[in-house]
XYZ file of C-alpha atoms in Angstrom:
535
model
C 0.000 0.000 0.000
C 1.274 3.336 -1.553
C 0.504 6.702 0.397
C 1.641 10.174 -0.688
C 1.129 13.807 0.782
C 1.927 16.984 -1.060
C 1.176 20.780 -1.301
C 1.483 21.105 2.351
C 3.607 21.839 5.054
C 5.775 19.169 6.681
C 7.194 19.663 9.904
C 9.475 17.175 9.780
C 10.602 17.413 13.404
C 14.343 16.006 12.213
C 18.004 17.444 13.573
C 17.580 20.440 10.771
C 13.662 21.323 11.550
C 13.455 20.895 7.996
C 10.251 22.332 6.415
C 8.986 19.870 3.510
C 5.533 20.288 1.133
C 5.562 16.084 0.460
C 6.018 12.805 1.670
C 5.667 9.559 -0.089
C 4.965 6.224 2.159
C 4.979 2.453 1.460
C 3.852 -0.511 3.518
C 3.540 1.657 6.548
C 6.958 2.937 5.959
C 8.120 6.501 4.617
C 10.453 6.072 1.844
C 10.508 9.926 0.541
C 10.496 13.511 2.398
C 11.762 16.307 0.264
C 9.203 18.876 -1.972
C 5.710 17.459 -3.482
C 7.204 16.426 -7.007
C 9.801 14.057 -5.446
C 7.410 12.562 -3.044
C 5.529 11.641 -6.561
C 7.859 9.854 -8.500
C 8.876 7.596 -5.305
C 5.417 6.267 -5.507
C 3.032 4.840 -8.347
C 0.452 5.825 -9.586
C -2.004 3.712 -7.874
C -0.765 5.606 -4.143
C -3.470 6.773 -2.001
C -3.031 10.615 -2.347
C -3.497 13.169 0.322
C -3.846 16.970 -1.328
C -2.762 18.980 1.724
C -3.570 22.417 0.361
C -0.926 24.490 2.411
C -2.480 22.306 5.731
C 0.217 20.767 8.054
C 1.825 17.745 8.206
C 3.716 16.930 11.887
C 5.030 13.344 13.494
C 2.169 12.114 15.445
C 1.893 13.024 19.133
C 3.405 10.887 21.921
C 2.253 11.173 25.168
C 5.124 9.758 27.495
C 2.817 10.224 30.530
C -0.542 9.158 30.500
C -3.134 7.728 32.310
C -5.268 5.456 29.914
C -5.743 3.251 31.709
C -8.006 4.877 34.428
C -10.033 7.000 31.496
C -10.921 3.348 29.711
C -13.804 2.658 31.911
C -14.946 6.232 31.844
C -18.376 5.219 29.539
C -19.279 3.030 32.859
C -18.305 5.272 35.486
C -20.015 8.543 36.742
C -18.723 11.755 35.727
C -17.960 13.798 38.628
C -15.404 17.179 37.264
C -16.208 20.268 38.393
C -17.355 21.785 35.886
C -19.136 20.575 33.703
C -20.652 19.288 37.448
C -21.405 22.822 38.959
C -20.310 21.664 42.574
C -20.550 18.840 45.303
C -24.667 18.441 45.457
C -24.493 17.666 41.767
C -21.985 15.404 41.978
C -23.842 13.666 44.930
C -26.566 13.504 42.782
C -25.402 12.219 39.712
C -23.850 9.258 42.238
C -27.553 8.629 43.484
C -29.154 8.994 40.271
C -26.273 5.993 38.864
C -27.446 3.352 42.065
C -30.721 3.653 40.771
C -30.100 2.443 37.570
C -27.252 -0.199 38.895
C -27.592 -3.638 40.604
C -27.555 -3.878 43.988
C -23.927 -5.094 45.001
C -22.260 -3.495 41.733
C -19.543 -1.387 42.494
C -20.313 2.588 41.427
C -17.179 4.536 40.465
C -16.868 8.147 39.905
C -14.007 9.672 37.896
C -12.510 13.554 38.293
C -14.035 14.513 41.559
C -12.294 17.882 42.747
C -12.658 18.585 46.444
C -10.111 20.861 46.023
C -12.505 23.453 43.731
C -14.218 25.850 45.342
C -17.564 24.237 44.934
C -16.088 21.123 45.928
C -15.342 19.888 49.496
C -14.439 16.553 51.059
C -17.109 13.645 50.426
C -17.711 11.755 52.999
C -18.740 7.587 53.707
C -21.763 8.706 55.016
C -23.208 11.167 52.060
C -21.668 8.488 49.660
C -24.003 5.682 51.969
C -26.751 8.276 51.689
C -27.260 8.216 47.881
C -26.068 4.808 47.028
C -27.376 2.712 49.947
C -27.055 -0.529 48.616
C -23.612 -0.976 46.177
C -20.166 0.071 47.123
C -18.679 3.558 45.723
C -15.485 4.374 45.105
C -14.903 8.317 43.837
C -11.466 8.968 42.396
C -10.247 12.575 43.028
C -8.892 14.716 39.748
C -5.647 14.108 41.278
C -6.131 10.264 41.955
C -3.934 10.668 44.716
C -6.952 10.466 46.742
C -10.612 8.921 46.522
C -13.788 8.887 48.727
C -15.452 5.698 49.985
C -18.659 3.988 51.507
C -19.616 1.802 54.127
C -19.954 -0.868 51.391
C -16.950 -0.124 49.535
C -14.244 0.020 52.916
C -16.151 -3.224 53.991
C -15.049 -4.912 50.646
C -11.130 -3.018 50.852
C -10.736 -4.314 54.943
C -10.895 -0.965 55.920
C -12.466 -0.992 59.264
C -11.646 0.946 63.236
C -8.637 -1.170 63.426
C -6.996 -0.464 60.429
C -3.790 0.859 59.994
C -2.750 3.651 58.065
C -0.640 2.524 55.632
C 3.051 4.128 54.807
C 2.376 6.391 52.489
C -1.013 6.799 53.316
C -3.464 8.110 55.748
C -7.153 6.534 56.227
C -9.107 9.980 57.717
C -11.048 9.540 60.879
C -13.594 11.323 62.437
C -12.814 12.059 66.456
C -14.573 8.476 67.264
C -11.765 6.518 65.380
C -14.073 5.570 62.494
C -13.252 6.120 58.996
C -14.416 8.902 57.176
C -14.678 7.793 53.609
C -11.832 9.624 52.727
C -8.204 7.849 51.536
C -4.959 9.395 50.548
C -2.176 7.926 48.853
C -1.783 4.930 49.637
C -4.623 4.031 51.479
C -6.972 4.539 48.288
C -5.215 1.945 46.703
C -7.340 -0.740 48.387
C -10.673 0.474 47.271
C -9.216 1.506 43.672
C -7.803 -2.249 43.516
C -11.516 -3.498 44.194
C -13.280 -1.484 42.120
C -11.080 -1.945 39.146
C -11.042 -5.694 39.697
C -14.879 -5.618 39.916
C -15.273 -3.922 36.904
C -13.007 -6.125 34.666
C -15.159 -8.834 35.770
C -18.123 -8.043 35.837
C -17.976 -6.447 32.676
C -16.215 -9.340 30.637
C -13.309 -9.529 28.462
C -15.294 -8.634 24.837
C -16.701 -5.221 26.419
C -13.138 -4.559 28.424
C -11.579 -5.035 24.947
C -13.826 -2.283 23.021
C -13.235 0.244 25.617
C -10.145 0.208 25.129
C -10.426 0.647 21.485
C -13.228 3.392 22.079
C -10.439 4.865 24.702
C -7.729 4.920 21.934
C -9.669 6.045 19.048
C -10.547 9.561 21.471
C -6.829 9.754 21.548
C -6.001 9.414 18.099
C -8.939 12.392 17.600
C -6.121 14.415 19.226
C -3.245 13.356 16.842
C -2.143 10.855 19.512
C -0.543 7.762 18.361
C 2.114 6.014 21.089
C 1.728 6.854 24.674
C 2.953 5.893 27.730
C 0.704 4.869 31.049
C 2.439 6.121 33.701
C 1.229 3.540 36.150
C 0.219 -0.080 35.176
C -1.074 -2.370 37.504
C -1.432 -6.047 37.185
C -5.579 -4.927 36.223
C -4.098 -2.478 34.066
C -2.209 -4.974 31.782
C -4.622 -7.443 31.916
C -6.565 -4.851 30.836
C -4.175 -4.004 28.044
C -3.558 -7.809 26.867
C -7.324 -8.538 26.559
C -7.588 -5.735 23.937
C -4.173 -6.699 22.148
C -5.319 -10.759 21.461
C -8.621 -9.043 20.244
C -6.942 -6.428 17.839
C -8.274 -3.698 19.521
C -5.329 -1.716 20.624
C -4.507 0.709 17.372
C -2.219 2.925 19.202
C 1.554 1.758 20.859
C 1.043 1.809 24.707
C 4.212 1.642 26.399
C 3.529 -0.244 30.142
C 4.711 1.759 32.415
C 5.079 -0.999 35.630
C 4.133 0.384 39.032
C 3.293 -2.598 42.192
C 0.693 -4.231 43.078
C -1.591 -0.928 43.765
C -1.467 2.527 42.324
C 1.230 4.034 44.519
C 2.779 0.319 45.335
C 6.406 -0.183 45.329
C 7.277 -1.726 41.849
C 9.720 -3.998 43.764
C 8.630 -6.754 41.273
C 9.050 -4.698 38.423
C 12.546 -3.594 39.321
C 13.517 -7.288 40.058
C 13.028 -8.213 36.351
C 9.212 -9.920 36.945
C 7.857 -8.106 34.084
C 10.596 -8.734 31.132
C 8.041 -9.713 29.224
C 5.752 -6.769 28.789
C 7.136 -6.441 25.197
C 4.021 -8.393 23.676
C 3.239 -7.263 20.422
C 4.301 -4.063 18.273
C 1.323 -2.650 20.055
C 2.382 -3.144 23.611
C 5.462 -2.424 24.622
C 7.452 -2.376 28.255
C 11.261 -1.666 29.605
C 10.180 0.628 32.072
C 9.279 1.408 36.000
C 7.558 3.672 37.724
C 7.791 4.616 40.919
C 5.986 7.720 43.281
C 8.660 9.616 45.403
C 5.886 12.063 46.737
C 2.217 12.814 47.318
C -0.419 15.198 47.017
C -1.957 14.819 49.974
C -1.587 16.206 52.393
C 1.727 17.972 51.014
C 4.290 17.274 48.088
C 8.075 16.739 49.912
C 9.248 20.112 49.809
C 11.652 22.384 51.977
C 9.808 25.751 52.335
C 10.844 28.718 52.933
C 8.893 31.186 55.264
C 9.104 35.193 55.108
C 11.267 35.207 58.136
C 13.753 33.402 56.174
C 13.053 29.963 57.745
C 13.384 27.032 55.831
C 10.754 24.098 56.579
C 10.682 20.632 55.555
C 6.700 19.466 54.817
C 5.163 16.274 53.523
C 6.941 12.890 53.293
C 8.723 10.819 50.484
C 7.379 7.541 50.058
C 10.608 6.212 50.448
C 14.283 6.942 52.198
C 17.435 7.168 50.175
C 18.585 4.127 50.926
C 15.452 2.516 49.400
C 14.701 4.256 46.149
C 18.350 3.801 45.680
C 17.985 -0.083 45.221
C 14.868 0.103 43.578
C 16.404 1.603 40.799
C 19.784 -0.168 41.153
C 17.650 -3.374 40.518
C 15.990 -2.111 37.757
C 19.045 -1.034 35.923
C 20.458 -4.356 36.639
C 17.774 -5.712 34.222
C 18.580 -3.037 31.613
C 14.892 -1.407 32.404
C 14.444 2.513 32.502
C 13.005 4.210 35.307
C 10.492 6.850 35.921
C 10.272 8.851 39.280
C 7.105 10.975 39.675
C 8.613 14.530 41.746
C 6.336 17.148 42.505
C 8.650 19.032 45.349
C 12.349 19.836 45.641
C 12.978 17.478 48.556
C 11.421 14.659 46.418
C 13.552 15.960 43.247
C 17.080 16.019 45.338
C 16.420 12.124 46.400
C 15.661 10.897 42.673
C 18.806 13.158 41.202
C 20.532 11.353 44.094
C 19.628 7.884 42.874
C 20.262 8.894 39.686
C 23.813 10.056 39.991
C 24.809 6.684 41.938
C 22.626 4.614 39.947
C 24.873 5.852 36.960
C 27.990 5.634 38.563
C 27.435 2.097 40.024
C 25.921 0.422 36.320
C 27.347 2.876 34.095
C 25.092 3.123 31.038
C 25.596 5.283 28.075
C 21.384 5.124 26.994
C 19.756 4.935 30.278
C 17.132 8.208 29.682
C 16.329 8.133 33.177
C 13.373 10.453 33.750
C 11.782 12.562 36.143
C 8.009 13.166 36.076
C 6.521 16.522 36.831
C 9.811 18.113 38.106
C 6.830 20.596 39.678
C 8.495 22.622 41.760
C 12.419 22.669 42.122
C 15.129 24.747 42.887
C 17.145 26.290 40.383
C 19.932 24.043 41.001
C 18.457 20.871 40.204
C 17.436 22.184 36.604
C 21.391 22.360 36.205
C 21.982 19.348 37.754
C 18.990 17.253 35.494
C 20.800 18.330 32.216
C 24.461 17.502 33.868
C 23.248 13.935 34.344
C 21.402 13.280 31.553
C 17.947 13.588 33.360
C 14.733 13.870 31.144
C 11.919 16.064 32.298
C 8.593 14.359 31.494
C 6.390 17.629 31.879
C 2.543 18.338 31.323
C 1.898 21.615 29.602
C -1.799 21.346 30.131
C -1.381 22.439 33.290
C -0.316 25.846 32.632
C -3.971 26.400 31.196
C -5.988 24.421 33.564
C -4.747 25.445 36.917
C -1.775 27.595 36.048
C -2.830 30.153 38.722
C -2.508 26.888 41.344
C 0.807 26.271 40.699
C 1.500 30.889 41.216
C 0.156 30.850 44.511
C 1.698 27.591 45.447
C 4.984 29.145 44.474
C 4.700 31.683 46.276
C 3.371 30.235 49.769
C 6.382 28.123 49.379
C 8.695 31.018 49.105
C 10.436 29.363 45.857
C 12.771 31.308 43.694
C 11.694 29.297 40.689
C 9.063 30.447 37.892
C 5.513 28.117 37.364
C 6.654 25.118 34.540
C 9.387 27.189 33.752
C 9.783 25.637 30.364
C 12.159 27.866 28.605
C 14.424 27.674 31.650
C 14.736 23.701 31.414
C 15.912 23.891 27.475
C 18.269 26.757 28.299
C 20.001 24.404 30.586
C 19.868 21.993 27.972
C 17.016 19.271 29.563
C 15.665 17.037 27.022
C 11.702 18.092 28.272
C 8.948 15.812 27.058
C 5.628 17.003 26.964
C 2.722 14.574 27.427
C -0.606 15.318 29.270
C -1.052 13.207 32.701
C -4.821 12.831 31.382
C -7.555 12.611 33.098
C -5.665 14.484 35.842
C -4.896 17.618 33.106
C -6.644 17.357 29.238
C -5.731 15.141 26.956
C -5.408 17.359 24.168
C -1.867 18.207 22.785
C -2.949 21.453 20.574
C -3.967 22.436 24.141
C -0.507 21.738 25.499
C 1.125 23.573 22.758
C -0.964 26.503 23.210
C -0.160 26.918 27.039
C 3.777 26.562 25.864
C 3.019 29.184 23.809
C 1.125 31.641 25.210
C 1.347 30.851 29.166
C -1.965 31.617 29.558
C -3.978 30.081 31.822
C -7.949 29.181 31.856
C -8.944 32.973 33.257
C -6.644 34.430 30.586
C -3.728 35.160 32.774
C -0.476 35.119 31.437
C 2.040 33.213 33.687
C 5.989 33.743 33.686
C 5.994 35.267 29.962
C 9.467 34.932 30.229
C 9.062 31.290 30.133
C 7.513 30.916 26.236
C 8.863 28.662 24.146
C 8.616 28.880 20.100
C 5.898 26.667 18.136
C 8.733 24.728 17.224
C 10.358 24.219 20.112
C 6.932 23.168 21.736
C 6.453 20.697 18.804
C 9.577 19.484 19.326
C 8.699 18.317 23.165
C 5.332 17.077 22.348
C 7.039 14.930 19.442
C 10.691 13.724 18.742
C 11.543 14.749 22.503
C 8.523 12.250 23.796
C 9.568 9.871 21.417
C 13.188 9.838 23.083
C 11.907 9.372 26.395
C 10.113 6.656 25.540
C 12.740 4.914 23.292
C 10.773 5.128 20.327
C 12.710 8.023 18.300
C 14.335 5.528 16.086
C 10.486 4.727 14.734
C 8.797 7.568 15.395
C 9.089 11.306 16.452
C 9.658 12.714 13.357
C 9.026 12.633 9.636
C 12.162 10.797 7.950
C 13.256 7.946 5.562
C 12.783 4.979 6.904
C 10.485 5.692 10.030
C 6.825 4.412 10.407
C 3.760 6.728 9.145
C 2.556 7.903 12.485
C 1.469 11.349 11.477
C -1.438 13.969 11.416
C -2.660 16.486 9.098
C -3.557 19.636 11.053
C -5.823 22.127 9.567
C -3.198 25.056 9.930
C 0.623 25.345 10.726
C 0.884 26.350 14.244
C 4.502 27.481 13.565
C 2.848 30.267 11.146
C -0.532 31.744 12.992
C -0.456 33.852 16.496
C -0.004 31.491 19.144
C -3.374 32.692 20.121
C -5.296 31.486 17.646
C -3.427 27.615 18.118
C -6.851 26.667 20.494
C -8.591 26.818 16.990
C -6.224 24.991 14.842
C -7.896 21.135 14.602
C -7.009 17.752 13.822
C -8.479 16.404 10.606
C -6.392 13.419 10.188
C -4.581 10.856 11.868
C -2.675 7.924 10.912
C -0.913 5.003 12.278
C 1.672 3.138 10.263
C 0.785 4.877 6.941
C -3.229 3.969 7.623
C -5.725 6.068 8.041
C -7.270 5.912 11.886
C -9.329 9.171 12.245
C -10.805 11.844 9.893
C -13.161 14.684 10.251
């Protein structure tokens, strides 16, 4: 099968940021990049043609760090953002208005709740018992670092008035000792088990298998054709193999191996138990992930105070000693490693590990990475790119809660400025942009807007000085993903010899007002040279 492209403009995305108008592809392959008429004689005249007229042509979008699997079950769970929600009785009653229509004894989940929003607030066990009397509930917060239970649902988890807090976790309790409903961290990662478990189940294999389809074809809507899932559990790649024996995985989905719950330790993983997550050319492994911080109730961060006093707050999930051998084991087995970092104190431990970790098992490929990289000193942006360190960042969030991450700044009395994007390439940090969906949207145009602009939802513009180029923004939404997750030697870019992943975009966002890139769309997508979406 014989593609070709031409009369456009083709980012290419290669060492040069050449600027092309065709592109000729064969068996999924693309065997010609240069201007429209040599892109038609490398094909015959039986190719498939695409007439661009002056639309773009870019590498398709990978999404190192993404959360698919929790959005799959989305179409059987309850919707509970804030908006479209307007605030906490809404979301109560969208629960109660889901038990009515579910059998008694199936699990209810909820998806995006944010008690953080000022028309939020904390759910508790017994409003959750009030509207859904009769099946357990289990409400994930827009974070997922935390989620909201019922009687029902704790019952199932073990969660009861003896019940330890976990490391890394806190059960809340009212002043009786009884559990409130609400879990952080690690604690949520008994109900979440349960209630993902339950829904596998009850829901089959054959149905388990389409949403995941239904999951990646939203993605590929967005130009989004490998990503990686930042935390995969053993439901998760069940999940994931069920819809790869079926056919029904048309995007790459790189398994990101995490333990046994959400924030588990991946001590299996880093021992080498998961060596064979390379499947299929669909799904793909190689790598751990591991949490070095939390949410709630504070990121690990040394503060500083206006009187000059520096504070330590929150706690890593693990010592030195520990995240040290985690990732020691893993490089043992030749496996990459991803640390989620939020705050400096969490940042320092994982640049730690990294520098021993390289000078115990020297490597010369590792691309160790560091996810979020939220809020750091100065220092450590010098001392990523001095060992090699790739940022795995989230651009989104510059637009949906960019004013957040100001105030949080500046309560913390940190010198650096909110996703301070232009500062990490300065330094010379490889930074790859993916989303963290559901936690920030999903949509990379959206991501490239907020690098563009650094404005935020309300229209705020946040550290201006921070703007990167269109091109540079491509370039960390494409080839620069593609490195972090190994995959620039296939994808990332549009050259000889590297599969079709690529989307025709209804402008070229290196040639409009970066203002106007929230209207530019996606029209097509494809996947090895075939055609997976189209307006």
């Amino acid at each position: 099968m014989e593609l070709l492209f031409t009369g456009g403009r083709v980012l290419t995305m290669d060492g040069l940021d050449r600027i092309a108008s065709g592109v000729a592809i064969r068996d999924g392959r693309i065997i010609a990049v240069g201007d429209s008429n040599e892109a038609r004689q490398a094909v015959g005249p039986d190719a498939t043609h695409v007439e661009l007229q002056g639309r773009a042509l870019i590498p398709g979008f990978c999404d190192p760090h993404n959360h698919f699997s929790m959005t799959t079950f989305e179409p059987v769970s309850v919707d509970c953002r804030i908006p479209p929600l307007a605030g906490k009785p809404a979301v109560l009653d969208a629960l109660s208005a889901a038990a009515a229509g579910t059998p008694e004894g199936q699990w209810i989940w909820g998806l995006g709740y944010g008690a953080r929003h000022e028309n939020g607030g904390w759910l508790t066990r017994s409003e959750l018992d009030d509207v859904a009397p009769n099946n357990p509930v289990c409400v994930m917060d827009y974070s997922y670092h935390a989620s909201y239970a019922n009687s029902a649902a704790m019952a199932i988890a073990g969660i009861n008035f003896e019940t330890p807090d976990p490391r890394g976790g806190q059960i809340l309790r009212d002043e009786s000792g009884e559990a409130t409903g609400m879990l952080y961290e690690r604690a949520s990662d008994m109900v979440h088990h349960a209630t993902m478990r339950s829904h596998i189940d009850t829901l089959g294999p054959e149905v388990v298998a389409d949403l995941v389809e239904q999951n990646a074809l939203r993605h590929l809507s967005h130009g989004v054709t490998s990503l990686g899932d930042a935390v995969v559990m053993p439901e998760s790649a069940e999940m994931y193999r069920i819809a790869n024996e079926r056919g029904k995985l048309p995007i790459v989905v790189h398994q990101m191996r995490g333990g046994n719950g959400f924030f588990g330790a991946p001590e299996a993983a880093a021992n080498g138990a998961f060596l064979q997550d390379d499947v299929s050319d669909r799904l793909r492994g190689g790598i751990v992930k591991l949490f070095m911080d939390p949410v709630y109730p504070s990121s690990a961060m040394r503060v500083c105070h206006a009187d000059g006093e520096f504070e330590d707050v929150g706690e890593p999930y693990y010592g030195q000693d520990e995240v040290d051998q985690l990732v020691l084991n893993a490089a043992s087995h030749g496996l990459q490693t991803a640390i989620h970092c939020l705050g400096n104190r969490a940042i320092e431990q994982a640049l730690n590990t990294y520098e021993r970790v390289q000078r115990e098992i020297p490597r010369s490929d590792a691309r160790y990475r560091i996810e979020h990289f939220f809020f750091a000193d100065p220092g450590q942006i010098e001392r990523a790119a001095s060992l090699g360190v790739i940022i795995s960042h989230q651009p989104a969030f510059l637009y949906s809660v960019g004013q957040q991450f100001v105030d949080f700044i500046a309560a913390a009395g940190l010198t650096i400025p909110p996703l301070p994007y232009r500062s990490y390439l300065d330094a010379g940090v490889t930074v790859a942009s993916g989303s963290d969906f559901p936690c920030a949207p999903v949509e990379p145009l959206l991501g490239l807007y907020a690098l563009t602009t650094r404005n935020s939802r309300e229209g705020d513009v946040i550290a201006e000085e921070e703007t990167l180029s269109p091109l540079e923004a491509l370039r960390t939404q494409t080839i620069n993903s593609a490195v972090a997750m190994f995959r620039d030697d296939e994808v990332g870019s549009i050259e000889v010899g590297k599969r079709a992943d690529v989307v025709v975009l209804s402008h070229d966002p290196t040639l409009v007002d970066p203002e106007y890139t929230r209207e530019i769309t996606v029209q097509q997508t494809y996947v090895d040279g075939a055609l997976k979406y189209s307006v």
